Coordinates of C-alpha atoms in Angstrom, one line a residue:
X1 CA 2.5 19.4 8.6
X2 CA -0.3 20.6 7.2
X3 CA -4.3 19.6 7.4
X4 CA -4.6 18.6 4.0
X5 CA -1.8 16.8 3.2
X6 CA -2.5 14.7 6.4
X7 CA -6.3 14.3 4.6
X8 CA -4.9 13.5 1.7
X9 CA -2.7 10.7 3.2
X10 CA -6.2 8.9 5.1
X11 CA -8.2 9.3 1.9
X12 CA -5.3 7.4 -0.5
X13 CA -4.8 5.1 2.3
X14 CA -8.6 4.6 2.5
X15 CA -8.9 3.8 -1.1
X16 CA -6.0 1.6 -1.5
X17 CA -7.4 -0.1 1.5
X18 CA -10.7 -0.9 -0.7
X19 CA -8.7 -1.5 -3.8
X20 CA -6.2 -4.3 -2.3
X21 CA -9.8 -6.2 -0.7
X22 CA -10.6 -7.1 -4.0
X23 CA -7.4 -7.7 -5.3
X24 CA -6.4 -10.0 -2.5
X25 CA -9.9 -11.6 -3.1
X26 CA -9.2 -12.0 -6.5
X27 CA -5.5 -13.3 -5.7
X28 CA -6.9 -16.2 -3.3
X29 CA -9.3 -17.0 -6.0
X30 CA -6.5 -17.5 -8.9
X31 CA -4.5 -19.3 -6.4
X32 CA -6.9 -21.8 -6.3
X33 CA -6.9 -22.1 -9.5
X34 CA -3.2 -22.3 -9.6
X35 CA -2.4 -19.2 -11.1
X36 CA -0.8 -16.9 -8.8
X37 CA 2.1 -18.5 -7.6
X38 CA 4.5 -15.5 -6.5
X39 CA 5.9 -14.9 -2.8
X40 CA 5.7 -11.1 -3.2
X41 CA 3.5 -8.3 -4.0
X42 CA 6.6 -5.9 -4.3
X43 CA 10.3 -6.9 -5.1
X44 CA 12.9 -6.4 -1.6
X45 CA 14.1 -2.5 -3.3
X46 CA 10.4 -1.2 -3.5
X47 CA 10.7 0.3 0.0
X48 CA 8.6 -1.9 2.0
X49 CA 9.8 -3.8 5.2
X50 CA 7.7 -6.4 4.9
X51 CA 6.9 -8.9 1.9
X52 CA 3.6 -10.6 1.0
X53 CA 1.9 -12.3 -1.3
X54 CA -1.0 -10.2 -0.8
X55 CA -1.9 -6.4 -1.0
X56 CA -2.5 -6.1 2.8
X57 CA 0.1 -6.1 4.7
X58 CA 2.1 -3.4 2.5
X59 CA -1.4 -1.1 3.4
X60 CA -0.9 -2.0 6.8
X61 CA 2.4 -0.9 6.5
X62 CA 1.5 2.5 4.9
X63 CA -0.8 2.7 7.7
X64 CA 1.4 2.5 10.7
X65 CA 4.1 4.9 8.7
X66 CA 0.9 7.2 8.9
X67 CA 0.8 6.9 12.6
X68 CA 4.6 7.4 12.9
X69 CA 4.7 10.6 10.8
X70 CA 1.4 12.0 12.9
X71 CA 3.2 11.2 16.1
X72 CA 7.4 13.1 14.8
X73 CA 6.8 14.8 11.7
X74 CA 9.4 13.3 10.2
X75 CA 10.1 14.7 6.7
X76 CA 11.7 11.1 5.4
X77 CA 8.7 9.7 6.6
X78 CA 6.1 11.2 4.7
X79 CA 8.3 11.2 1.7
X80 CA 8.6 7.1 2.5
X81 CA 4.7 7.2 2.4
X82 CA 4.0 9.0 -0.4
X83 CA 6.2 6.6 -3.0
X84 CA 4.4 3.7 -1.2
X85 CA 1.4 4.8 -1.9
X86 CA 2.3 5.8 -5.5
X87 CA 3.4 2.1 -5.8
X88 CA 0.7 0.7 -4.3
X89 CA -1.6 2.7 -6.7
X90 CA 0.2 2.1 -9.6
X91 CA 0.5 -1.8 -9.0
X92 CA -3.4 -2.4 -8.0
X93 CA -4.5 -0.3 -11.2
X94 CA -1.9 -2.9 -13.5
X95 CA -3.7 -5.7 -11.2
X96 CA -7.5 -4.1 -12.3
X97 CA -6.2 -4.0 -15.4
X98 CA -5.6 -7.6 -16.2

């Protein structure tokens, strides 16, 4: 595949990694407070293998797809991480949002 799609990948990965820092930061502080009581990030049909409450381990996830698809090439693959990574985006900028 291609050298920029593959920079692409890193650099949303990278910033989703930044954005889902402060939102799990933000999480553990309205969970203190009580307000943030959900098991899940993402409901069980968003794709994701795993469930959290918090934004890391669906990054992590994206992540080790990334290494997968750098190691076959896998055209599922890279179509699994790019709708992860538009959900991802699109939940953390609803999360900044509020």
């Amino acid at each position: 595949m291609s050298e920029a799609v593959h920079k692409q990948l890193i650099e949303n990965i990278s910033i989703i990694l930044k954005k889902s820092l402060k939102a799990d930061a933000t999480l553990t502080t309205l969970r203190e407070a009580k307000q943030a009581g959900f098991a899940a990030i993402f409901t069980e049909d968003a794709g994701f293998k795993c469930s959290a409450n918090t934004f890391q381990p669906y990054v992590e996830e994206v992540a080790n797809d990334l290494v997968f698809w750098q190691k076959t090439s896998d055209q599922q693959a890279l179509i699994d991480i790019v709708k992860k990574i538009e959900q991802l985006f699109s939940v953390l900028a609803k999360f900044e949002q509020s």
